């Protein structure tokens, strides 16, 4: 009801602050009109400044988010990875493990022998623990008299139950695991590389990317489109993030029609420019990982769009390097239902990817495993399976190419 009355949180804040100032003034001794008119706007301004998005605060929140590991997309990616591993193991088991087609069932006999010896070692250790006291005279074997005459609370300590003693323990935390399962449980589990991960998703969401089908031609051939907004009723918008153009922002925005202010061109004169799509190519948007500054929008954990004026101030304060920003020329747009139809026909592969892959051309770190010149192929390779095969078969042209 308050939102409907005032229309916007900022107006709500201003109105609340003004009401508080008026109430405070009514409780104080009467003052001259001139004096009262000087302090009320000041209180409102100070209150609004308190809740405004400060660049330093935005940067601190971004760093804390990384420190606390609060990327829910990475958590989902880890679950997807574990499910894929389990599915692969189940598939091998149902097929007799013959994934190599060489009659050996895909079994590494050397590794199997090591696991068998390790299993026998643990089984022998546990057997010796269970039979230790029985061999020494059966002191801990209960009879009916022990159950009735002894201390009733001592049995719940676990001693003398099933041949166990106070020293009996398993090398892992699960008390119900068998000796044969111990070698498998103790194997190191796969770990998600938070710099480099990607997996397909069954739906479109803000912050996901659309990987162009290998058969798609035209301006979207082998493109990676970052979804900015998506709504089944209102349509979708996105920006291409893997078509770096020749020259920096100062060169591209000067030689082609653009609405970029001269001060912005000079401040970000070394920033990379990407072809963003065929719609409104004179308009530029800025993609970065600095933080949710004033005028920006958080697309995904660690990924932000907009806020160029605040970032320009940070560049002048030497708190932000222009190379950490990607300016995107134009964008892509879909009317309601159009993108869903294209995905149903196989035009796009909707995927969730790491922030570093999204920010490849916005100053993200590049590792040895990264294909720095072909983001389209790199993401497909990360997705694995049939997608990796598509990357091997169709990669080669790379991201830097002449646009049609």
mmCIF file of C-alpha atoms in Angstrom:
data_model
loop_
_atom_site.group_PDB
_atom_site.id
_atom_site.type_symbol
_atom_site.label_atom_id
_atom_site.label_comp_id
_atom_site.label_asym_id
_atom_site.label_seq_id
_atom_site.Cartn_x
_atom_site.Cartn_y
_atom_site.Cartn_z
ATOM 1 C CA UNK A 1 0.000 0.000 0.000
ATOM 2 C CA UNK A 2 2.896 2.336 0.790
ATOM 3 C CA UNK A 3 4.499 1.524 -2.576
ATOM 4 C CA UNK A 4 1.225 2.289 -4.365
ATOM 5 C CA UNK A 5 0.898 5.558 -2.528
ATOM 6 C CA UNK A 6 4.372 6.910 -3.224
ATOM 7 C CA UNK A 7 5.214 4.998 -6.406
ATOM 8 C CA UNK A 8 8.934 4.465 -5.759
ATOM 9 C CA UNK A 9 11.170 3.486 -2.825
ATOM 10 C CA UNK A 10 13.173 6.698 -3.185
ATOM 11 C CA UNK A 11 10.036 8.809 -2.921
ATOM 12 C CA UNK A 12 8.951 6.722 0.036
ATOM 13 C CA UNK A 13 12.282 7.379 1.712
ATOM 14 C CA UNK A 14 12.137 11.085 0.993
ATOM 15 C CA UNK A 15 8.567 11.371 2.226
ATOM 16 C CA UNK A 16 9.343 9.449 5.397
ATOM 17 C CA UNK A 17 12.414 11.564 6.046
ATOM 18 C CA UNK A 18 10.463 14.764 5.441
ATOM 19 C CA UNK A 19 7.714 13.621 7.829
ATOM 20 C CA UNK A 20 10.272 12.791 10.497
ATOM 21 C CA UNK A 21 11.895 16.179 10.063
ATOM 22 C CA UNK A 22 8.548 17.949 10.362
ATOM 23 C CA UNK A 23 7.678 15.963 13.482
ATOM 24 C CA UNK A 24 11.037 16.796 15.062
ATOM 25 C CA UNK A 25 10.596 20.468 14.265
ATOM 26 C CA UNK A 26 7.118 20.487 15.855
ATOM 27 C CA UNK A 27 8.573 19.134 19.089
ATOM 28 C CA UNK A 28 11.178 21.874 19.318
ATOM 29 C CA UNK A 29 10.719 25.518 20.294
ATOM 30 C CA UNK A 30 9.413 27.751 17.557
ATOM 31 C CA UNK A 31 12.045 29.098 15.217
ATOM 32 C CA UNK A 32 12.074 31.644 12.463
ATOM 33 C CA UNK A 33 10.698 30.463 9.088
ATOM 34 C CA UNK A 34 14.035 31.044 7.442
ATOM 35 C CA UNK A 35 15.872 28.885 9.961
ATOM 36 C CA UNK A 36 13.326 26.059 9.765
ATOM 37 C CA UNK A 37 13.470 26.064 5.973
ATOM 38 C CA UNK A 38 17.245 25.639 6.051
ATOM 39 C CA UNK A 39 17.389 22.466 8.192
ATOM 40 C CA UNK A 40 14.514 20.312 6.844
ATOM 41 C CA UNK A 41 15.968 19.835 3.310
ATOM 42 C CA UNK A 42 19.378 19.181 4.841
ATOM 43 C CA UNK A 43 17.987 16.344 6.957
ATOM 44 C CA UNK A 44 16.296 14.831 3.909
ATOM 45 C CA UNK A 45 19.518 15.071 1.886
ATOM 46 C CA UNK A 46 21.590 13.465 4.612
ATOM 47 C CA UNK A 47 19.074 10.625 4.988
ATOM 48 C CA UNK A 48 18.996 9.973 1.246
ATOM 49 C CA UNK A 49 22.797 10.032 1.108
ATOM 50 C CA UNK A 50 22.910 7.418 3.850
ATOM 51 C CA UNK A 51 20.899 4.936 1.768
ATOM 52 C CA UNK A 52 22.443 5.789 -1.610
ATOM 53 C CA UNK A 53 24.659 3.263 -3.426
ATOM 54 C CA UNK A 54 28.221 4.265 -2.637
ATOM 55 C CA UNK A 55 30.868 2.892 -5.043
ATOM 56 C CA UNK A 56 33.146 1.868 -2.190
ATOM 57 C CA UNK A 57 30.287 0.079 -0.476
ATOM 58 C CA UNK A 58 29.298 -1.639 -3.715
ATOM 59 C CA UNK A 59 32.846 -2.857 -4.197
ATOM 60 C CA UNK A 60 33.040 -4.091 -0.609
ATOM 61 C CA UNK A 61 29.774 -6.004 -0.991
ATOM 62 C CA UNK A 62 31.116 -7.593 -4.163
ATOM 63 C CA UNK A 63 34.326 -8.705 -2.435
ATOM 64 C CA UNK A 64 32.419 -10.029 0.580
ATOM 65 C CA UNK A 65 30.188 -12.022 -1.733
ATOM 66 C CA UNK A 66 33.269 -13.676 -3.205
ATOM 67 C CA UNK A 67 34.789 -14.228 0.215
ATOM 68 C CA UNK A 68 31.630 -15.832 1.601
ATOM 69 C CA UNK A 69 31.199 -17.964 -1.513
ATOM 70 C CA UNK A 70 27.560 -16.981 -1.991
ATOM 71 C CA UNK A 71 27.219 -17.740 -5.709
ATOM 72 C CA UNK A 72 24.101 -19.917 -5.818
ATOM 73 C CA UNK A 73 24.766 -20.682 -9.478
ATOM 74 C CA UNK A 74 28.082 -22.326 -8.564
ATOM 75 C CA UNK A 75 26.251 -24.417 -5.957
ATOM 76 C CA UNK A 76 23.779 -25.545 -8.614
ATOM 77 C CA UNK A 77 26.640 -26.286 -11.005
ATOM 78 C CA UNK A 78 28.275 -28.470 -8.369
ATOM 79 C CA UNK A 79 25.048 -30.441 -7.957
ATOM 80 C CA UNK A 80 24.777 -30.860 -11.727
ATOM 81 C CA UNK A 81 28.368 -32.080 -11.856
ATOM 82 C CA UNK A 82 27.766 -34.658 -9.115
ATOM 83 C CA UNK A 83 24.608 -35.886 -10.828
ATOM 84 C CA UNK A 84 26.513 -36.269 -14.095
ATOM 85 C CA UNK A 85 29.226 -38.317 -12.380
ATOM 86 C CA UNK A 86 26.666 -40.550 -10.694
ATOM 87 C CA UNK A 87 24.743 -40.984 -13.949
ATOM 88 C CA UNK A 88 27.924 -41.958 -15.757
ATOM 89 C CA UNK A 89 28.795 -44.524 -13.103
ATOM 90 C CA UNK A 90 25.270 -45.949 -13.217
ATOM 91 C CA UNK A 91 25.425 -46.170 -16.995
ATOM 92 C CA UNK A 92 28.724 -48.035 -16.840
ATOM 93 C CA UNK A 93 27.322 -50.458 -14.295
ATOM 94 C CA UNK A 94 24.188 -51.177 -16.340
ATOM 95 C CA UNK A 95 26.289 -51.773 -19.476
ATOM 96 C CA UNK A 96 28.703 -54.042 -17.719
ATOM 97 C CA UNK A 97 31.251 -51.229 -17.607
ATOM 98 C CA UNK A 98 32.281 -51.824 -21.217
ATOM 99 C CA UNK A 99 32.530 -48.155 -22.148
ATOM 100 C CA UNK A 100 35.676 -48.624 -24.206
ATOM 101 C CA UNK A 101 34.308 -51.395 -26.429
ATOM 102 C CA UNK A 102 37.461 -53.477 -26.027
ATOM 103 C CA UNK A 103 35.887 -56.372 -24.115
ATOM 104 C CA UNK A 104 37.534 -55.357 -20.866
ATOM 105 C CA UNK A 105 34.471 -53.494 -19.623
ATOM 106 C CA UNK A 106 36.494 -50.280 -19.372
ATOM 107 C CA UNK A 107 38.083 -51.550 -16.165
ATOM 108 C CA UNK A 108 41.471 -50.398 -15.016
ATOM 109 C CA UNK A 109 42.751 -53.631 -13.504
ATOM 110 C CA UNK A 110 45.730 -52.006 -11.833
ATOM 111 C CA UNK A 111 43.453 -49.548 -10.055
ATOM 112 C CA UNK A 112 41.008 -52.323 -9.245
ATOM 113 C CA UNK A 113 43.789 -54.360 -7.675
ATOM 114 C CA UNK A 114 44.839 -51.425 -5.516
ATOM 115 C CA UNK A 115 41.268 -50.903 -4.339
ATOM 116 C CA UNK A 116 40.881 -54.628 -3.622
ATOM 117 C CA UNK A 117 44.038 -54.699 -1.525
ATOM 118 C CA UNK A 118 42.921 -51.547 0.311
ATOM 119 C CA UNK A 119 39.514 -53.110 0.945
ATOM 120 C CA UNK A 120 41.084 -56.268 2.306
ATOM 121 C CA UNK A 121 43.290 -54.166 4.565
ATOM 122 C CA UNK A 122 40.337 -52.311 6.066
ATOM 123 C CA UNK A 123 38.251 -55.483 6.292
ATOM 124 C CA UNK A 124 41.041 -57.253 8.152
ATOM 125 C CA UNK A 125 41.486 -54.326 10.516
ATOM 126 C CA UNK A 126 37.805 -54.180 11.321
ATOM 127 C CA UNK A 127 37.552 -57.936 11.744
ATOM 128 C CA UNK A 128 40.447 -57.890 14.170
ATOM 129 C CA UNK A 129 38.781 -55.117 16.157
ATOM 130 C CA UNK A 130 35.498 -56.992 16.363
ATOM 131 C CA UNK A 131 37.128 -60.252 17.458
ATOM 132 C CA UNK A 132 39.818 -58.809 19.698
ATOM 133 C CA UNK A 133 38.025 -59.169 23.011
ATOM 134 C CA UNK A 134 36.321 -62.405 22.072
ATOM 135 C CA UNK A 135 39.684 -64.051 21.438
ATOM 136 C CA UNK A 136 41.009 -62.832 24.800
ATOM 137 C CA UNK A 137 38.333 -64.632 26.814
ATOM 138 C CA UNK A 138 34.995 -63.169 25.779
ATOM 139 C CA UNK A 139 34.921 -60.582 28.554
ATOM 140 C CA UNK A 140 32.514 -58.423 26.606
ATOM 141 C CA UNK A 141 30.076 -61.103 25.500
ATOM 142 C CA UNK A 142 26.837 -60.434 27.345
ATOM 143 C CA UNK A 143 24.591 -63.125 28.825
ATOM 144 C CA UNK A 144 21.165 -62.752 30.332
ATOM 145 C CA UNK A 145 22.586 -62.229 33.822
ATOM 146 C CA UNK A 146 24.804 -59.356 32.642
ATOM 147 C CA UNK A 147 21.833 -57.605 31.142
ATOM 148 C CA UNK A 148 19.889 -57.702 34.368
ATOM 149 C CA UNK A 149 22.559 -57.372 37.068
ATOM 150 C CA UNK A 150 24.859 -54.729 35.534
ATOM 151 C CA UNK A 151 24.459 -51.001 35.343
ATOM 152 C CA UNK A 152 21.615 -50.431 32.871
ATOM 153 C CA UNK A 153 23.146 -47.172 31.616
ATOM 154 C CA UNK A 154 26.524 -48.655 30.680
ATOM 155 C CA UNK A 155 25.140 -50.638 27.769
ATOM 156 C CA UNK A 156 24.109 -47.416 26.015
ATOM 157 C CA UNK A 157 27.734 -46.284 25.956
ATOM 158 C CA UNK A 158 28.236 -48.768 23.133
ATOM 159 C CA UNK A 159 30.705 -50.998 24.951
ATOM 160 C CA UNK A 160 30.165 -54.755 24.744
ATOM 161 C CA UNK A 161 27.449 -54.332 22.104
ATOM 162 C CA UNK A 162 28.005 -56.631 19.151
ATOM 163 C CA UNK A 163 31.572 -57.264 20.229
ATOM 164 C CA UNK A 164 32.488 -53.561 20.175
ATOM 165 C CA UNK A 165 34.815 -51.945 22.685
ATOM 166 C CA UNK A 166 35.594 -48.383 23.704
ATOM 167 C CA UNK A 167 38.482 -48.422 21.201
ATOM 168 C CA UNK A 168 36.339 -49.651 18.291
ATOM 169 C CA UNK A 169 36.013 -47.097 15.489
ATOM 170 C CA UNK A 170 35.777 -46.769 11.751
ATOM 171 C CA UNK A 171 38.164 -44.573 9.730
ATOM 172 C CA UNK A 172 35.190 -42.502 8.498
ATOM 173 C CA UNK A 173 32.226 -40.787 10.117
ATOM 174 C CA UNK A 174 29.447 -43.015 8.719
ATOM 175 C CA UNK A 175 28.796 -45.794 11.276
ATOM 176 C CA UNK A 176 26.682 -47.837 8.861
ATOM 177 C CA UNK A 177 29.192 -48.198 6.032
ATOM 178 C CA UNK A 178 30.567 -51.627 5.245
ATOM 179 C CA UNK A 179 34.218 -52.508 5.012
ATOM 180 C CA UNK A 180 33.950 -53.073 1.244
ATOM 181 C CA UNK A 181 32.583 -49.554 0.731
ATOM 182 C CA UNK A 182 35.377 -47.778 2.590
ATOM 183 C CA UNK A 183 37.832 -47.548 -0.359
ATOM 184 C CA UNK A 184 35.141 -45.982 -2.548
ATOM 185 C CA UNK A 185 34.068 -43.431 0.070
ATOM 186 C CA UNK A 186 37.635 -42.421 0.810
ATOM 187 C CA UNK A 187 38.371 -41.606 -2.820
ATOM 188 C CA UNK A 188 38.715 -37.831 -3.427
ATOM 189 C CA UNK A 189 35.505 -36.333 -4.781
ATOM 190 C CA UNK A 190 35.404 -34.182 -7.892
ATOM 191 C CA UNK A 191 35.603 -30.480 -7.189
ATOM 192 C CA UNK A 192 34.056 -27.641 -9.146
ATOM 193 C CA UNK A 193 36.447 -25.215 -10.795
ATOM 194 C CA UNK A 194 34.766 -21.916 -9.893
ATOM 195 C CA UNK A 195 36.724 -20.076 -12.536
ATOM 196 C CA UNK A 196 35.638 -22.376 -15.324
ATOM 197 C CA UNK A 197 32.300 -24.195 -15.307
ATOM 198 C CA UNK A 198 29.287 -24.430 -17.588
ATOM 199 C CA UNK A 199 26.254 -26.662 -17.927
ATOM 200 C CA UNK A 200 22.987 -26.640 -19.896
ATOM 201 C CA UNK A 201 19.770 -25.505 -18.222
ATOM 202 C CA UNK A 202 16.197 -26.309 -19.292
ATOM 203 C CA UNK A 203 14.922 -22.735 -19.103
ATOM 204 C CA UNK A 204 15.933 -19.128 -19.706
ATOM 205 C CA UNK A 205 16.797 -16.898 -16.743
ATOM 206 C CA UNK A 206 18.516 -13.510 -16.357
ATOM 207 C CA UNK A 207 22.248 -14.073 -16.144
ATOM 208 C CA UNK A 208 22.264 -17.201 -18.285
ATOM 209 C CA UNK A 209 23.812 -17.304 -21.741
ATOM 210 C CA UNK A 210 22.510 -18.505 -25.064
ATOM 211 C CA UNK A 211 25.047 -20.515 -27.035
ATOM 212 C CA UNK A 212 24.283 -20.310 -30.731
ATOM 213 C CA UNK A 213 23.617 -23.590 -32.497
ATOM 214 C CA UNK A 214 26.480 -24.549 -34.765
ATOM 215 C CA UNK A 215 24.135 -24.301 -37.778
ATOM 216 C CA UNK A 216 22.964 -20.755 -37.002
ATOM 217 C CA UNK A 217 24.248 -18.215 -39.524
ATOM 218 C CA UNK A 218 24.149 -14.441 -39.914
ATOM 219 C CA UNK A 219 25.204 -11.969 -37.245
ATOM 220 C CA UNK A 220 24.575 -14.519 -34.500
ATOM 221 C CA UNK A 221 26.856 -17.192 -35.926
ATOM 222 C CA UNK A 222 28.721 -18.827 -33.007
ATOM 223 C CA UNK A 223 27.752 -16.057 -30.626
ATOM 224 C CA UNK A 224 27.326 -16.104 -26.862
ATOM 225 C CA UNK A 225 24.393 -13.933 -25.756
ATOM 226 C CA UNK A 226 24.063 -12.858 -22.121
ATOM 227 C CA UNK A 227 20.394 -12.570 -21.106
ATOM 228 C CA UNK A 228 19.721 -9.273 -19.315
ATOM 229 C CA UNK A 229 15.938 -9.443 -18.968
ATOM 230 C CA UNK A 230 13.510 -12.257 -19.613
ATOM 231 C CA UNK A 231 9.758 -12.305 -19.260
ATOM 232 C CA UNK A 232 7.330 -14.551 -21.092
ATOM 233 C CA UNK A 233 4.777 -11.726 -21.303
ATOM 234 C CA UNK A 234 7.076 -8.822 -22.181
ATOM 235 C CA UNK A 235 9.868 -10.509 -24.122
ATOM 236 C CA UNK A 236 13.618 -10.745 -23.606
ATOM 237 C CA UNK A 237 16.764 -8.704 -24.133
ATOM 238 C CA UNK A 238 20.393 -9.752 -24.275
ATOM 239 C CA UNK A 239 23.844 -8.686 -25.398
ATOM 240 C CA UNK A 240 26.468 -10.528 -27.396
ATOM 241 C CA UNK A 241 29.647 -10.805 -25.316
ATOM 242 C CA UNK A 242 32.080 -12.572 -27.658
ATOM 243 C CA UNK A 243 32.407 -10.249 -30.665
ATOM 244 C CA UNK A 244 35.232 -7.835 -29.746
ATOM 245 C CA UNK A 245 35.624 -5.101 -32.332
ATOM 246 C CA UNK A 246 38.792 -3.629 -33.757
ATOM 247 C CA UNK A 247 39.932 -0.667 -31.681
ATOM 248 C CA UNK A 248 39.061 0.660 -28.239
ATOM 249 C CA UNK A 249 36.022 2.645 -27.101
ATOM 250 C CA UNK A 250 37.467 5.998 -28.141
ATOM 251 C CA UNK A 251 38.114 4.748 -31.676
ATOM 252 C CA UNK A 252 34.898 2.772 -32.216
ATOM 253 C CA UNK A 253 32.532 5.308 -30.630
ATOM 254 C CA UNK A 254 34.161 8.155 -32.594
ATOM 255 C CA UNK A 255 34.215 6.482 -36.005
ATOM 256 C CA UNK A 256 30.684 5.051 -35.803
ATOM 257 C CA UNK A 257 27.362 6.654 -34.786
ATOM 258 C CA UNK A 258 27.056 6.567 -31.009
ATOM 259 C CA UNK A 259 25.452 8.344 -28.082
ATOM 260 C CA UNK A 260 28.528 7.987 -25.880
ATOM 261 C CA UNK A 261 29.561 11.190 -24.127
ATOM 262 C CA UNK A 262 33.044 12.518 -24.894
ATOM 263 C CA UNK A 263 34.057 12.422 -21.220
ATOM 264 C CA UNK A 264 33.124 8.723 -21.110
ATOM 265 C CA UNK A 265 35.154 8.050 -24.256
ATOM 266 C CA UNK A 266 38.210 9.683 -22.757
ATOM 267 C CA UNK A 267 37.885 7.996 -19.373
ATOM 268 C CA UNK A 268 37.430 4.525 -20.910
ATOM 269 C CA UNK A 269 39.605 5.124 -23.955
ATOM 270 C CA UNK A 270 41.323 1.720 -23.592
ATOM 271 C CA UNK A 271 38.167 -0.314 -22.872
ATOM 272 C CA UNK A 272 37.178 -3.148 -25.214
ATOM 273 C CA UNK A 273 34.057 -2.825 -27.357
ATOM 274 C CA UNK A 274 31.903 -5.770 -28.422
ATOM 275 C CA UNK A 275 29.195 -6.009 -31.024
ATOM 276 C CA UNK A 276 26.137 -6.516 -28.842
ATOM 277 C CA UNK A 277 23.387 -7.109 -31.374
ATOM 278 C CA UNK A 278 21.463 -5.588 -34.269
ATOM 279 C CA UNK A 279 19.077 -3.418 -32.192
ATOM 280 C CA UNK A 280 19.940 0.246 -31.446
ATOM 281 C CA UNK A 281 23.616 0.007 -32.342
ATOM 282 C CA UNK A 282 24.196 3.659 -31.497
ATOM 283 C CA UNK A 283 23.428 2.817 -27.855
ATOM 284 C CA UNK A 284 26.157 1.384 -25.617
ATOM 285 C CA UNK A 285 25.918 -0.570 -22.381
ATOM 286 C CA UNK A 286 28.732 -1.391 -19.993
ATOM 287 C CA UNK A 287 29.405 -4.886 -18.600
ATOM 288 C CA UNK A 288 31.655 -5.210 -15.545
ATOM 289 C CA UNK A 289 32.309 -7.016 -12.283
ATOM 290 C CA UNK A 290 33.045 -4.011 -10.071
ATOM 291 C CA UNK A 291 29.849 -4.000 -8.025
ATOM 292 C CA UNK A 292 26.279 -2.788 -7.931
ATOM 293 C CA UNK A 293 27.003 0.921 -8.155
ATOM 294 C CA UNK A 294 24.392 3.615 -8.727
ATOM 295 C CA UNK A 295 22.722 3.110 -12.109
ATOM 296 C CA UNK A 296 23.825 -0.521 -12.480
ATOM 297 C CA UNK A 297 21.901 -3.783 -12.406
ATOM 298 C CA UNK A 298 23.077 -7.080 -10.962
ATOM 299 C CA UNK A 299 22.607 -9.740 -13.629
ATOM 300 C CA UNK A 300 24.239 -12.621 -11.766
ATOM 301 C CA UNK A 301 26.608 -12.987 -8.790
ATOM 302 C CA UNK A 302 29.672 -10.955 -9.760
ATOM 303 C CA UNK A 303 28.174 -9.682 -13.047
ATOM 304 C CA UNK A 304 26.720 -6.172 -13.469
ATOM 305 C CA UNK A 305 25.412 -4.029 -16.320
ATOM 306 C CA UNK A 306 25.242 -0.219 -16.276
ATOM 307 C CA UNK A 307 26.515 2.457 -13.909
ATOM 308 C CA UNK A 308 28.922 4.069 -16.356
ATOM 309 C CA UNK A 309 28.803 7.498 -14.660
ATOM 310 C CA UNK A 310 29.803 6.105 -11.257
ATOM 311 C CA UNK A 311 32.457 3.899 -12.822
ATOM 312 C CA UNK A 312 33.870 6.900 -14.681
ATOM 313 C CA UNK A 313 34.344 8.616 -11.319
ATOM 314 C CA UNK A 314 36.081 5.493 -10.017
ATOM 315 C CA UNK A 315 38.405 5.487 -13.014
ATOM 316 C CA UNK A 316 39.359 9.091 -12.296
ATOM 317 C CA UNK A 317 40.008 8.146 -8.661
ATOM 318 C CA UNK A 318 42.203 5.276 -9.882
ATOM 319 C CA UNK A 319 39.920 2.726 -8.202
ATOM 320 C CA UNK A 320 38.849 1.067 -11.440
ATOM 321 C CA UNK A 321 40.772 0.233 -14.592
ATOM 322 C CA UNK A 322 39.062 0.729 -17.991
ATOM 323 C CA UNK A 323 40.275 -2.721 -19.068
ATOM 324 C CA UNK A 324 37.916 -4.208 -16.469
ATOM 325 C CA UNK A 325 34.875 -3.015 -18.431
ATOM 326 C CA UNK A 326 33.349 -4.198 -21.697
ATOM 327 C CA UNK A 327 31.304 -1.694 -23.699
ATOM 328 C CA UNK A 328 28.620 -3.400 -25.760
ATOM 329 C CA UNK A 329 27.348 -1.755 -28.932
ATOM 330 C CA UNK A 330 23.670 -2.512 -29.513
ATOM 331 C CA UNK A 331 21.705 -5.455 -28.166
ATOM 332 C CA UNK A 332 19.447 -8.354 -29.129
ATOM 333 C CA UNK A 333 15.710 -8.418 -28.446
ATOM 334 C CA UNK A 334 12.866 -10.916 -28.640
ATOM 335 C CA UNK A 335 9.128 -10.291 -28.433
ATOM 336 C CA UNK A 336 6.994 -12.338 -26.050
ATOM 337 C CA UNK A 337 7.254 -16.043 -26.829
ATOM 338 C CA UNK A 338 9.799 -15.637 -29.629
ATOM 339 C CA UNK A 339 12.847 -16.813 -27.683
ATOM 340 C CA UNK A 340 11.007 -19.859 -26.341
ATOM 341 C CA UNK A 341 10.079 -20.864 -29.882
ATOM 342 C CA UNK A 342 13.662 -20.452 -31.076
ATOM 343 C CA UNK A 343 14.965 -22.596 -28.226
ATOM 344 C CA UNK A 344 12.337 -25.264 -28.925
ATOM 345 C CA UNK A 345 13.610 -25.405 -32.517
ATOM 346 C CA UNK A 346 17.209 -25.819 -31.324
ATOM 347 C CA UNK A 347 18.497 -22.395 -32.353
ATOM 348 C CA UNK A 348 20.068 -21.770 -28.932
ATOM 349 C CA UNK A 349 21.583 -23.836 -26.134
ATOM 350 C CA UNK A 350 20.562 -22.142 -22.839
ATOM 351 C CA UNK A 351 23.418 -22.496 -20.370
ATOM 352 C CA UNK A 352 24.622 -21.327 -16.983
ATOM 353 C CA UNK A 353 28.305 -20.408 -16.907
ATOM 354 C CA UNK A 354 30.816 -19.004 -14.449
ATOM 355 C CA UNK A 355 31.212 -15.273 -13.949
ATOM 356 C CA UNK A 356 34.749 -15.387 -15.318
ATOM 357 C CA UNK A 357 33.506 -16.824 -18.598
ATOM 358 C CA UNK A 358 30.851 -14.088 -18.861
ATOM 359 C CA UNK A 359 33.461 -11.424 -18.130
ATOM 360 C CA UNK A 360 36.067 -12.904 -20.506
ATOM 361 C CA UNK A 361 36.381 -9.590 -22.380
ATOM 362 C CA UNK A 362 35.813 -7.479 -19.259
ATOM 363 C CA UNK A 363 39.130 -8.197 -17.605
ATOM 364 C CA UNK A 364 38.400 -11.611 -16.051
ATOM 365 C CA UNK A 365 41.457 -13.807 -15.384
ATOM 366 C CA UNK A 366 42.385 -16.281 -18.103
ATOM 367 C CA UNK A 367 43.867 -19.645 -17.187
ATOM 368 C CA UNK A 368 45.967 -22.144 -19.092
ATOM 369 C CA UNK A 369 42.936 -24.283 -19.917
ATOM 370 C CA UNK A 370 40.989 -21.359 -21.378
ATOM 371 C CA UNK A 371 40.655 -20.825 -25.087
ATOM 372 C CA UNK A 372 41.150 -17.074 -24.925
ATOM 373 C CA UNK A 373 40.259 -16.489 -28.588
ATOM 374 C CA UNK A 374 37.058 -18.555 -28.868
ATOM 375 C CA UNK A 375 34.529 -18.165 -26.047
ATOM 376 C CA UNK A 376 31.824 -20.024 -27.962
ATOM 377 C CA UNK A 377 34.000 -23.106 -28.283
ATOM 378 C CA UNK A 378 35.350 -22.728 -24.750
ATOM 379 C CA UNK A 379 31.917 -22.804 -23.111
ATOM 380 C CA UNK A 380 30.790 -25.795 -25.172
ATOM 381 C CA UNK A 381 33.958 -27.618 -24.127
ATOM 382 C CA UNK A 382 33.211 -26.876 -20.469
ATOM 383 C CA UNK A 383 29.720 -28.291 -20.873
ATOM 384 C CA UNK A 384 31.224 -31.612 -21.944
ATOM 385 C CA UNK A 385 29.551 -34.565 -23.645
ATOM 386 C CA UNK A 386 27.996 -33.880 -27.024
ATOM 387 C CA UNK A 387 28.585 -30.164 -26.644
ATOM 388 C CA UNK A 388 32.319 -30.749 -26.444
ATOM 389 C CA UNK A 389 32.128 -32.767 -29.652
ATOM 390 C CA UNK A 390 30.359 -29.832 -31.345
ATOM 391 C CA UNK A 391 33.141 -27.504 -30.223
ATOM 392 C CA UNK A 392 35.841 -29.775 -31.621
ATOM 393 C CA UNK A 393 34.065 -30.135 -34.935
ATOM 394 C CA UNK A 394 33.027 -26.530 -35.578
ATOM 395 C CA UNK A 395 35.553 -24.292 -33.809
ATOM 396 C CA UNK A 396 38.260 -22.450 -35.677
ATOM 397 C CA UNK A 397 37.102 -18.969 -36.646
ATOM 398 C CA UNK A 398 37.350 -17.551 -33.141
ATOM 399 C CA UNK A 399 35.700 -14.477 -31.630
ATOM 400 C CA UNK A 400 37.535 -11.771 -33.559
ATOM 401 C CA UNK A 401 35.930 -11.600 -36.997
ATOM 402 C CA UNK A 402 34.512 -9.108 -39.420
ATOM 403 C CA UNK A 403 30.811 -8.549 -38.837
ATOM 404 C CA UNK A 404 28.517 -8.908 -41.871
#
